[in-house]
Amino acid sequence: MDRELMVLEKELTQGKELAKQLRNHLNPSSSNQTRDYLIQKILGSYEKALSVLNCGASVVEPKINISMLETPSSFANISPRCEASNLDCEDQCHRDVFKKRKTMPRWTEQVKACAGTGLEGHPDDGYCWRKYGQKDILGANFPRGYYRCTHRHAQGCLATKQVQRSDGDPSIVEVTYRGRHTCNQNSNPATVASPSVSKVEKNHYLRKQEHDQNPKQEEVMFKFGAGCKVKTEGLDNSENIFPSFPFPPTSIEAEYVAENIFQEAMLENNIMGSFSQAFISPTTSESNYFPVSPSHMNNFGLGHGVQTSDSDLTEIISAPTSVTNSPIGEAFDFIKVDFDPNFPFDNLEFFA
DNA sequence: ATAATTTGACCTCC
DNA sequence: GGAGGTCAAATTAT
């Protein structure tokens, strides 16, 4: 069967299954969190299916790169000390910006845009971004663009991203996200953020369309990969939890580099509270890859991912796979399952 | 008029 | 001191 059709079928089937799960969670005993998560996954599946239809789904092999390097404790507020201390506030706040740079969760994805989109590889990820800088990077053929959440001032959302075109393949842009969205558009992207193009980016996109003499193309289209690799690295000293990936509904080829996201995400979603310590053991490996399809990644996106390295990988990822019929299970079938059977999996539905 | 982008200056980190 | 990241005034677009 054609790979595009396979992707399409997989996403539609997954959407169907997720809808069934959602139906089972309509009772009052299920949390809104669960329902929200299922809804987002359903939307994600259909987004991908539609994109496959729109784009012809030139399938590429995405890479997911996840790393947890530091503790996440300090990126929630840019500088609470500014209010409480006697330090020069302005100076302190500025310093915290750079401190935040190191401690914010970070992950990178490589997005391959369809030729002719005119978007110059700047993918829509469901959020509104404002460009605040551009810099020539040493050794890079293309400048790096710096974007921050449009709601940074209005809602204090600290999410930023960097967009840089790949030297090797200019059709690929590497998008590095830092920090998670705390603005409303993130908490409810399905209703706030357009799944296609944000206002800012659409304007830019349409302008480019004019430039490209291609006014008919009004949908942002990206190729979707049928699989991806997850890389974990730099896991030496942290408790690792999967990040709250705002997995772009239209991304296909992705390399995620996440730092500290697991713990923060889990805590935020009240998931880790029910996890045994075995799920957050220290790590030692430098780099590990394993194949995961984009849909699988979506399954542990949205703040319910799993972070790993070598042995930890097995401990963490295996848990949900053994409890649910999730595609994640298929994705990680090669991973040995070894986790606490008494583990309170209250929130395992998140991994479904 | 308002909002977004550009771009040079500035800051921190290594 | 250089590189990467951010700020903010000026410019441009809507």
PDB file of C-alpha atoms in Angstrom, chain A residues 42-333:
ATOM      1  CA  ILE A  42      -8.082  13.551  17.839  1.00  0.00           C
ATOM      2  CA  LEU A  43      -7.532  16.942  16.353  1.00  0.00           C
ATOM      3  CA  GLY A  44      -3.907  16.132  15.824  1.00  0.00           C
ATOM      4  CA  SER A  45      -4.704  12.955  13.993  1.00  0.00           C
ATOM      5  CA  TYR A  46      -7.135  14.669  11.687  1.00  0.00           C
ATOM      6  CA  GLU A  47      -4.761  17.522  11.154  1.00  0.00           C
ATOM      7  CA  LYS A  48      -2.166  15.080   9.970  1.00  0.00           C
ATOM      8  CA  ALA A  49      -4.611  13.211   7.819  1.00  0.00           C
ATOM      9  CA  LEU A  50      -5.695  16.425   6.171  1.00  0.00           C
ATOM     10  CA  SER A  51      -2.150  17.504   5.659  1.00  0.00           C
ATOM     11  CA  VAL A  52      -1.370  14.231   4.000  1.00  0.00           C
ATOM     12  CA  LEU A  53      -4.247  14.821   1.657  1.00  0.00           C
ATOM     13  CA  ASN A  54      -3.207  18.369   0.976  1.00  0.00           C
ATOM     14  CA  CYS A  55       0.437  17.770   0.592  1.00  0.00           C
ATOM     15  CA  GLY A  56       0.596  14.443  -1.074  1.00  0.00           C
ATOM     16  CA  ALA A  57       2.495  13.343   1.988  1.00  0.00           C
ATOM     17  CA  SER A  58       5.990  13.153   0.783  1.00  0.00           C
ATOM     18  CA  VAL A  59       7.068  11.039   3.598  1.00  0.00           C
ATOM     19  CA  VAL A  60      10.326  11.660   5.277  1.00  0.00           C
ATOM     20  CA  GLU A  61      11.923  10.122   8.256  1.00  0.00           C
ATOM     21  CA  PRO A  62      11.652  12.538  11.105  1.00  0.00           C
ATOM     22  CA  LYS A  63      14.045  12.603  13.949  1.00  0.00           C
ATOM     23  CA  ILE A  64      12.963  13.279  17.440  1.00  0.00           C
ATOM     24  CA  ASN A  65      15.684  14.428  19.667  1.00  0.00           C
ATOM     25  CA  ILE A  66      14.992  14.703  23.307  1.00  0.00           C
ATOM     26  CA  SER A  67      17.392  15.607  25.951  1.00  0.00           C
ATOM     27  CA  MET A  68      16.996  16.479  29.560  1.00  0.00           C
ATOM     28  CA  LEU A  69      19.848  18.425  30.877  1.00  0.00           C
ATOM     29  CA  GLU A  70      18.701  20.542  33.712  1.00  0.00           C
ATOM     30  CA  THR A  71      16.084  20.887  36.317  1.00  0.00           C
ATOM     31  CA  PRO A  72      12.991  22.750  35.318  1.00  0.00           C
ATOM     32  CA  SER A  73      12.428  24.632  38.470  1.00  0.00           C
ATOM     33  CA  SER A  74      13.412  28.030  37.313  1.00  0.00           C
ATOM     34  CA  PHE A  75      11.621  28.684  34.127  1.00  0.00           C
ATOM     35  CA  ALA A  76       8.157  29.246  35.390  1.00  0.00           C
ATOM     36  CA  ASN A  77       8.729  32.847  36.250  1.00  0.00           C
ATOM     37  CA  ILE A  78      11.275  34.994  34.685  1.00  0.00           C
ATOM     38  CA  SER A  79      12.162  36.758  37.866  1.00  0.00           C
ATOM     39  CA  PRO A  80      10.066  36.512  40.958  1.00  0.00           C
ATOM     40  CA  ARG A  81      12.948  38.048  42.816  1.00  0.00           C
ATOM     41  CA  CYS A  82      12.371  41.306  41.086  1.00  0.00           C
ATOM     42  CA  GLU A  83       9.486  41.971  43.371  1.00  0.00           C
ATOM     43  CA  ALA A  84      10.874  40.555  46.528  1.00  0.00           C
ATOM     44  CA  SER A  85      14.489  41.486  46.676  1.00  0.00           C
ATOM     45  CA  ASN A  86      16.471  44.643  47.109  1.00  0.00           C
ATOM     46  CA  LEU A  87      18.459  43.968  44.019  1.00  0.00           C
ATOM     47  CA  ASP A  88      18.210  46.396  41.248  1.00  0.00           C
ATOM     48  CA  CYS A  89      15.110  45.064  39.617  1.00  0.00           C
ATOM     49  CA  GLU A  90      15.864  46.011  36.086  1.00  0.00           C
ATOM     50  CA  ASP A  91      19.305  44.584  36.221  1.00  0.00           C
ATOM     51  CA  GLN A  92      18.113  41.444  37.924  1.00  0.00           C
ATOM     52  CA  CYS A  93      15.323  40.861  35.496  1.00  0.00           C
ATOM     53  CA  HIS A  94      17.683  41.191  32.600  1.00  0.00           C
ATOM     54  CA  ARG A  95      20.033  38.723  34.189  1.00  0.00           C
ATOM     55  CA  ASP A  96      17.217  36.274  34.649  1.00  0.00           C
ATOM     56  CA  VAL A  97      16.494  36.325  30.984  1.00  0.00           C
ATOM     57  CA  PHE A  98      19.817  34.719  30.398  1.00  0.00           C
ATOM     58  CA  LYS A  99      19.422  32.410  33.325  1.00  0.00           C
ATOM     59  CA  LYS A 100      16.136  31.338  31.883  1.00  0.00           C
ATOM     60  CA  ARG A 101      17.850  30.629  28.622  1.00  0.00           C
ATOM     61  CA  LYS A 102      19.689  27.770  30.231  1.00  0.00           C
ATOM     62  CA  THR A 103      16.907  26.374  32.307  1.00  0.00           C
ATOM     63  CA  MET A 104      13.971  26.595  29.984  1.00  0.00           C
ATOM     64  CA  PRO A 105      12.876  23.349  28.409  1.00  0.00           C
ATOM     65  CA  ARG A 106      14.093  23.154  24.894  1.00  0.00           C
ATOM     66  CA  TRP A 107      13.403  20.872  22.001  1.00  0.00           C
ATOM     67  CA  THR A 108      14.151  21.055  18.367  1.00  0.00           C
ATOM     68  CA  GLU A 109      12.251  19.881  15.392  1.00  0.00           C
ATOM     69  CA  GLN A 110      13.246  19.801  11.794  1.00  0.00           C
ATOM     70  CA  VAL A 111      10.442  20.637   9.479  1.00  0.00           C
ATOM     71  CA  LYS A 112      10.524  20.008   5.813  1.00  0.00           C
ATOM     72  CA  ALA A 113       8.162  22.246   3.988  1.00  0.00           C
ATOM     73  CA  CYS A 114       6.621  21.399   0.692  1.00  0.00           C
ATOM     74  CA  ALA A 115       8.140  23.276  -2.146  1.00  0.00           C
ATOM     75  CA  GLY A 116       6.173  26.260  -3.197  1.00  0.00           C
ATOM     76  CA  THR A 117       4.441  26.960   0.043  1.00  0.00           C
ATOM     77  CA  GLY A 118       6.193  30.240   0.203  1.00  0.00           C
ATOM     78  CA  LEU A 119       6.441  29.883   3.900  1.00  0.00           C
ATOM     79  CA  GLU A 120      10.150  29.502   3.721  1.00  0.00           C
ATOM     80  CA  GLY A 121       9.939  26.615   6.029  1.00  0.00           C
ATOM     81  CA  HIS A 122       8.479  28.578   8.825  1.00  0.00           C
ATOM     82  CA  PRO A 123       5.978  26.030  10.062  1.00  0.00           C
ATOM     83  CA  ASP A 124       2.723  26.758  11.677  1.00  0.00           C
ATOM     84  CA  ASP A 125       2.557  25.105  15.033  1.00  0.00           C
ATOM     85  CA  GLY A 126      -0.749  26.478  16.177  1.00  0.00           C
ATOM     86  CA  TYR A 127       0.709  29.373  18.072  1.00  0.00           C
ATOM     87  CA  CYS A 128       1.114  33.025  17.343  1.00  0.00           C
ATOM     88  CA  TRP A 129       4.709  34.175  17.222  1.00  0.00           C
ATOM     89  CA  ARG A 130       6.326  37.530  16.900  1.00  0.00           C
ATOM     90  CA  LYS A 131       9.780  37.876  15.526  1.00  0.00           C
ATOM     91  CA  TYR A 132      12.069  39.771  17.828  1.00  0.00           C
ATOM     92  CA  GLY A 133      15.436  39.193  16.329  1.00  0.00           C
ATOM     93  CA  GLN A 134      17.568  37.690  13.666  1.00  0.00           C
ATOM     94  CA  LYS A 135      21.165  36.707  13.863  1.00  0.00           C
ATOM     95  CA  ASP A 136      23.803  35.385  11.577  1.00  0.00           C
ATOM     96  CA  ILE A 137      25.164  32.242  13.086  1.00  0.00           C
ATOM     97  CA  LEU A 138      28.755  31.250  12.767  1.00  0.00           C
ATOM     98  CA  GLY A 139      29.156  28.489  10.256  1.00  0.00           C
ATOM     99  CA  ALA A 140      25.551  28.637   9.158  1.00  0.00           C
ATOM    100  CA  ASN A 141      24.579  29.659   5.699  1.00  0.00           C
ATOM    101  CA  PHE A 142      21.311  31.146   6.808  1.00  0.00           C
ATOM    102  CA  PRO A 143      20.479  33.533   9.615  1.00  0.00           C
ATOM    103  CA  ARG A 144      18.592  32.375  12.650  1.00  0.00           C
ATOM    104  CA  GLY A 145      15.283  33.970  13.409  1.00  0.00           C
ATOM    105  CA  TYR A 146      14.141  34.523  16.956  1.00  0.00           C
ATOM    106  CA  TYR A 147      10.465  34.417  17.782  1.00  0.00           C
ATOM    107  CA  ARG A 148       8.545  34.827  20.975  1.00  0.00           C
ATOM    108  CA  CYS A 149       4.947  34.238  21.795  1.00  0.00           C
ATOM    109  CA  THR A 150       2.686  37.070  20.710  1.00  0.00           C
ATOM    110  CA  HIS A 151       1.088  36.933  24.141  1.00  0.00           C
ATOM    111  CA  ARG A 152       4.345  37.450  25.949  1.00  0.00           C
ATOM    112  CA  HIS A 153       3.349  40.798  27.341  1.00  0.00           C
ATOM    113  CA  ALA A 154      -0.374  40.289  27.524  1.00  0.00           C
ATOM    114  CA  GLN A 155      -0.216  36.967  29.295  1.00  0.00           C
ATOM    115  CA  GLY A 156       3.370  36.619  30.296  1.00  0.00           C
ATOM    116  CA  CYS A 157       3.882  33.655  28.049  1.00  0.00           C
ATOM    117  CA  LEU A 158       7.589  32.972  27.875  1.00  0.00           C
ATOM    118  CA  ALA A 159       7.630  30.529  25.025  1.00  0.00           C
ATOM    119  CA  THR A 160      10.141  31.301  22.328  1.00  0.00           C
ATOM    120  CA  LYS A 161      11.411  29.568  19.286  1.00  0.00           C
ATOM    121  CA  GLN A 162      14.311  29.853  16.935  1.00  0.00           C
ATOM    122  CA  VAL A 163      13.957  29.143  13.276  1.00  0.00           C
ATOM    123  CA  GLN A 164      16.920  28.345  11.129  1.00  0.00           C
ATOM    124  CA  ARG A 165      17.169  26.913   7.698  1.00  0.00           C
ATOM    125  CA  SER A 166      19.280  23.844   7.381  1.00  0.00           C
ATOM    126  CA  ASP A 167      22.589  24.279   5.678  1.00  0.00           C
ATOM    127  CA  GLY A 168      22.497  20.898   4.093  1.00  0.00           C
ATOM    128  CA  ASP A 169      18.955  21.046   2.829  1.00  0.00           C
ATOM    129  CA  PRO A 170      17.478  24.556   2.588  1.00  0.00           C
ATOM    130  CA  SER A 171      14.035  23.054   2.350  1.00  0.00           C
ATOM    131  CA  ILE A 172      14.395  21.931   5.932  1.00  0.00           C
ATOM    132  CA  VAL A 173      14.128  24.383   8.747  1.00  0.00           C
ATOM    133  CA  GLU A 174      15.146  23.595  12.237  1.00  0.00           C
ATOM    134  CA  VAL A 175      12.822  25.011  14.832  1.00  0.00           C
ATOM    135  CA  THR A 176      14.018  25.103  18.393  1.00  0.00           C
ATOM    136  CA  TYR A 177      11.337  25.729  20.954  1.00  0.00           C
ATOM    137  CA  ARG A 178      12.091  27.046  24.393  1.00  0.00           C
ATOM    138  CA  GLY A 179       9.643  27.071  27.181  1.00  0.00           C
ATOM    139  CA  ARG A 180       6.079  26.052  27.026  1.00  0.00           C
ATOM    140  CA  HIS A 181       3.178  28.274  26.262  1.00  0.00           C
ATOM    141  CA  THR A 182       1.350  29.529  29.278  1.00  0.00           C
ATOM    142  CA  CYS A 183      -0.968  31.684  27.284  1.00  0.00           C
ATOM    143  CA  ASN A 184      -4.555  30.854  26.490  1.00  0.00           C
ATOM    144  CA  GLN A 185      -3.903  29.867  22.945  1.00  0.00           C
ATOM    145  CA  ASN A 186      -1.841  27.033  24.236  1.00  0.00           C
ATOM    146  CA  SER A 187      -4.252  25.886  26.839  1.00  0.00           C
ATOM    147  CA  ASN A 188      -6.896  25.620  24.248  1.00  0.00           C
ATOM    148  CA  PRO A 189      -5.258  25.658  20.892  1.00  0.00           C
ATOM    149  CA  ALA A 190      -8.160  24.046  19.176  1.00  0.00           C
ATOM    150  CA  THR A 191     -10.327  27.048  19.782  1.00  0.00           C
ATOM    151  CA  VAL A 192      -7.848  29.837  19.770  1.00  0.00           C
ATOM    152  CA  ALA A 193      -5.112  29.065  17.383  1.00  0.00           C
ATOM    153  CA  SER A 194      -5.808  28.291  13.819  1.00  0.00           C
ATOM    154  CA  PRO A 195      -4.594  24.893  12.837  1.00  0.00           C
ATOM    155  CA  SER A 196      -3.344  26.261   9.625  1.00  0.00           C
ATOM    156  CA  VAL A 197      -1.517  29.518  10.015  1.00  0.00           C
ATOM    157  CA  SER A 198      -1.272  32.072  12.724  1.00  0.00           C
ATOM    158  CA  LYS A 199      -2.216  35.601  11.894  1.00  0.00           C
ATOM    159  CA  VAL A 200       1.321  36.786  11.837  1.00  0.00           C
ATOM    160  CA  GLU A 201       2.679  33.946   9.865  1.00  0.00           C
ATOM    161  CA  LYS A 202      -0.207  33.902   7.504  1.00  0.00           C
ATOM    162  CA  ASN A 203       0.339  37.497   6.653  1.00  0.00           C
ATOM    163  CA  HIS A 204       3.908  36.758   6.014  1.00  0.00           C
ATOM    164  CA  TYR A 205       2.951  33.714   4.106  1.00  0.00           C
ATOM    165  CA  LEU A 206       0.469  35.468   1.919  1.00  0.00           C
ATOM    166  CA  ARG A 207       2.961  38.160   1.212  1.00  0.00           C
ATOM    167  CA  LYS A 208       5.368  35.528   0.150  1.00  0.00           C
ATOM    168  CA  GLN A 209       2.703  34.007  -1.997  1.00  0.00           C
ATOM    169  CA  GLU A 210       2.416  37.172  -3.933  1.00  0.00           C
ATOM    170  CA  HIS A 211       6.095  37.202  -4.303  1.00  0.00           C
ATOM    171  CA  ASP A 212       6.079  33.632  -5.441  1.00  0.00           C
ATOM    172  CA  GLN A 213       3.330  34.217  -7.939  1.00  0.00           C
ATOM    173  CA  ASN A 214       1.352  31.461  -6.407  1.00  0.00           C
ATOM    174  CA  PRO A 215      -1.780  33.090  -5.005  1.00  0.00           C
ATOM    175  CA  LYS A 216      -3.885  29.963  -5.068  1.00  0.00           C
ATOM    176  CA  GLN A 217      -1.968  28.167  -2.468  1.00  0.00           C
ATOM    177  CA  GLU A 218      -3.561  29.247   0.738  1.00  0.00           C
ATOM    178  CA  GLU A 219      -2.968  26.268   2.894  1.00  0.00           C
ATOM    179  CA  VAL A 220       0.195  25.656   4.710  1.00  0.00           C
ATOM    180  CA  MET A 221       1.342  22.256   3.815  1.00  0.00           C
ATOM    181  CA  PHE A 222       4.062  20.199   5.236  1.00  0.00           C
ATOM    182  CA  LYS A 223       5.169  16.758   4.525  1.00  0.00           C
ATOM    183  CA  PHE A 224       4.551  14.196   7.128  1.00  0.00           C
ATOM    184  CA  GLY A 225       6.895  11.484   8.075  1.00  0.00           C
ATOM    185  CA  ALA A 226       5.876   7.957   8.626  1.00  0.00           C
ATOM    186  CA  GLY A 227       8.349   7.506  11.350  1.00  0.00           C
ATOM    187  CA  CYS A 228      10.731   9.365  13.468  1.00  0.00           C
ATOM    188  CA  LYS A 229      13.590   8.811  15.747  1.00  0.00           C
ATOM    189  CA  VAL A 230      13.782   9.875  19.288  1.00  0.00           C
ATOM    190  CA  LYS A 231      17.121  10.805  20.542  1.00  0.00           C
ATOM    191  CA  THR A 232      17.905  11.259  24.143  1.00  0.00           C
ATOM    192  CA  GLU A 233      21.033  12.851  25.262  1.00  0.00           C
ATOM    193  CA  GLY A 234      22.588  14.700  28.104  1.00  0.00           C
ATOM    194  CA  LEU A 235      20.499  12.919  30.639  1.00  0.00           C
ATOM    195  CA  ASP A 236      23.147  12.541  33.204  1.00  0.00           C
ATOM    196  CA  ASN A 237      21.953  14.570  36.050  1.00  0.00           C
ATOM    197  CA  SER A 238      18.300  15.026  35.892  1.00  0.00           C
ATOM    198  CA  GLU A 239      15.081  13.386  36.649  1.00  0.00           C
ATOM    199  CA  ASN A 240      13.538  12.933  33.358  1.00  0.00           C
ATOM    200  CA  ILE A 241      10.046  13.237  32.337  1.00  0.00           C
ATOM    201  CA  PHE A 242       8.609  13.607  28.924  1.00  0.00           C
ATOM    202  CA  PRO A 243       8.031  17.120  27.820  1.00  0.00           C
ATOM    203  CA  SER A 244       4.891  18.917  27.175  1.00  0.00           C
ATOM    204  CA  PHE A 245       5.515  18.937  23.505  1.00  0.00           C
ATOM    205  CA  PRO A 246       3.347  21.328  21.697  1.00  0.00           C
ATOM    206  CA  PHE A 247       3.651  18.994  18.818  1.00  0.00           C
ATOM    207  CA  PRO A 248       2.833  21.002  15.830  1.00  0.00           C
ATOM    208  CA  PRO A 249      -0.149  19.501  14.128  1.00  0.00           C
ATOM    209  CA  THR A 250       1.509  19.987  10.826  1.00  0.00           C
ATOM    210  CA  SER A 251       5.003  18.933  11.558  1.00  0.00           C
ATOM    211  CA  ILE A 252       6.435  15.866  10.081  1.00  0.00           C
ATOM    212  CA  GLU A 253      10.061  15.698  10.296  1.00  0.00           C
ATOM    213  CA  ALA A 254      11.033  16.602  13.753  1.00  0.00           C
ATOM    214  CA  GLU A 255      14.017  16.528  15.912  1.00  0.00           C
ATOM    215  CA  TYR A 256      13.144  17.404  19.403  1.00  0.00           C
ATOM    216  CA  VAL A 257      15.695  18.450  21.899  1.00  0.00           C
ATOM    217  CA  ALA A 258      13.967  18.737  25.201  1.00  0.00           C
ATOM    218  CA  GLU A 259      15.540  19.726  28.402  1.00  0.00           C
ATOM    219  CA  ASN A 260      13.856  19.222  31.693  1.00  0.00           C
ATOM    220  CA  ILE A 261      10.530  18.989  30.186  1.00  0.00           C
ATOM    221  CA  PHE A 262       9.461  15.722  31.597  1.00  0.00           C
ATOM    222  CA  GLN A 263       9.535  16.692  35.157  1.00  0.00           C
ATOM    223  CA  GLU A 264       7.931  20.026  34.681  1.00  0.00           C
ATOM    224  CA  ALA A 265       5.309  18.645  32.403  1.00  0.00           C
ATOM    225  CA  MET A 266       4.513  15.769  34.626  1.00  0.00           C
ATOM    226  CA  LEU A 267       4.223  17.929  37.639  1.00  0.00           C
ATOM    227  CA  GLU A 268       2.031  20.331  35.827  1.00  0.00           C
ATOM    228  CA  ASN A 269      -0.207  17.611  34.639  1.00  0.00           C
ATOM    229  CA  ASN A 270      -0.172  15.884  37.942  1.00  0.00           C
ATOM    230  CA  ILE A 271       1.098  12.778  36.362  1.00  0.00           C
ATOM    231  CA  MET A 272       4.376  12.167  38.032  1.00  0.00           C
ATOM    232  CA  GLY A 273       2.694  12.178  41.328  1.00  0.00           C
ATOM    233  CA  SER A 274       1.646   8.662  40.590  1.00  0.00           C
ATOM    234  CA  PHE A 275       4.853   7.514  39.061  1.00  0.00           C
ATOM    235  CA  SER A 276       7.358   5.458  40.911  1.00  0.00           C
ATOM    236  CA  GLN A 277      10.903   6.577  41.185  1.00  0.00           C
ATOM    237  CA  ALA A 278      11.849   3.996  38.640  1.00  0.00           C
ATOM    238  CA  PHE A 279      10.417   6.284  36.040  1.00  0.00           C
ATOM    239  CA  ILE A 280      12.711   9.105  36.833  1.00  0.00           C
ATOM    240  CA  SER A 281      15.983   7.510  37.352  1.00  0.00           C
ATOM    241  CA  PRO A 282      19.212   9.198  36.444  1.00  0.00           C
ATOM    242  CA  THR A 283      20.565   8.627  33.037  1.00  0.00           C
ATOM    243  CA  THR A 284      23.895   7.962  31.598  1.00  0.00           C
ATOM    244  CA  SER A 285      23.695   7.591  27.887  1.00  0.00           C
ATOM    245  CA  GLU A 286      24.888  10.140  25.479  1.00  0.00           C
ATOM    246  CA  SER A 287      22.555   9.441  22.678  1.00  0.00           C
ATOM    247  CA  ASN A 288      19.868   6.970  21.896  1.00  0.00           C
ATOM    248  CA  TYR A 289      17.670   6.679  18.921  1.00  0.00           C
ATOM    249  CA  PHE A 290      14.582   4.672  18.471  1.00  0.00           C
ATOM    250  CA  PRO A 291      11.977   4.803  15.808  1.00  0.00           C
ATOM    251  CA  VAL A 292       8.660   6.411  16.537  1.00  0.00           C
ATOM    252  CA  SER A 293       6.036   7.555  14.131  1.00  0.00           C
ATOM    253  CA  PRO A 294       4.761  11.105  14.391  1.00  0.00           C
ATOM    254  CA  SER A 295       1.481   9.860  15.655  1.00  0.00           C
ATOM    255  CA  HIS A 296       3.279   7.974  18.293  1.00  0.00           C
ATOM    256  CA  MET A 297       5.078  11.041  19.283  1.00  0.00           C
ATOM    257  CA  ASN A 298       1.790  12.772  19.549  1.00  0.00           C
ATOM    258  CA  ASN A 299       0.808  10.156  21.940  1.00  0.00           C
ATOM    259  CA  PHE A 300       3.347  11.236  24.410  1.00  0.00           C
ATOM    260  CA  GLY A 301       3.195  14.805  23.528  1.00  0.00           C
ATOM    261  CA  LEU A 302       1.011  17.308  25.222  1.00  0.00           C
ATOM    262  CA  GLY A 303       2.761  16.893  28.453  1.00  0.00           C
ATOM    263  CA  HIS A 304       2.578  13.192  28.761  1.00  0.00           C
ATOM    264  CA  GLY A 305       5.714  12.015  27.212  1.00  0.00           C
ATOM    265  CA  VAL A 306       8.348   9.807  28.552  1.00  0.00           C
ATOM    266  CA  GLN A 307      11.958  10.529  28.830  1.00  0.00           C
ATOM    267  CA  THR A 308      14.630   8.022  28.637  1.00  0.00           C
ATOM    268  CA  SER A 309      18.088   6.882  28.163  1.00  0.00           C
ATOM    269  CA  ASP A 310      19.389   3.401  27.905  1.00  0.00           C
ATOM    270  CA  SER A 311      17.866   1.483  30.736  1.00  0.00           C
ATOM    271  CA  ASP A 312      15.549   4.236  31.752  1.00  0.00           C
ATOM    272  CA  LEU A 313      14.000   4.190  28.397  1.00  0.00           C
ATOM    273  CA  THR A 314      12.668   0.779  29.000  1.00  0.00           C
ATOM    274  CA  GLU A 315      11.355   1.597  32.384  1.00  0.00           C
ATOM    275  CA  ILE A 316       9.565   4.674  31.406  1.00  0.00           C
ATOM    276  CA  ILE A 317       8.144   4.030  28.039  1.00  0.00           C
ATOM    277  CA  SER A 318       7.084   0.536  28.660  1.00  0.00           C
ATOM    278  CA  ALA A 319       4.556   1.409  31.260  1.00  0.00           C
ATOM    279  CA  PRO A 320       1.813   2.756  29.106  1.00  0.00           C
ATOM    280  CA  THR A 321       2.427   0.243  26.413  1.00  0.00           C
ATOM    281  CA  SER A 322       1.570  -2.617  28.612  1.00  0.00           C
ATOM    282  CA  VAL A 323      -1.609  -1.127  29.850  1.00  0.00           C
ATOM    283  CA  THR A 324      -3.163   0.212  26.745  1.00  0.00           C
ATOM    284  CA  ASN A 325      -3.541  -0.594  23.126  1.00  0.00           C
ATOM    285  CA  SER A 326      -1.716   2.539  22.252  1.00  0.00           C
ATOM    286  CA  PRO A 327       0.370   2.755  19.148  1.00  0.00           C
ATOM    287  CA  ILE A 328       3.084   3.720  21.526  1.00  0.00           C
ATOM    288  CA  GLY A 329       3.122   0.136  22.520  1.00  0.00           C
ATOM    289  CA  GLU A 330       3.807  -0.824  18.981  1.00  0.00           C
ATOM    290  CA  ALA A 331       6.430   1.798  18.670  1.00  0.00           C
ATOM    291  CA  PHE A 332       8.273   0.576  21.665  1.00  0.00           C
ATOM    292  CA  ASP A 333       7.686  -3.064  21.291  1.00  0.00           C
TER     293      ASP A 333
END
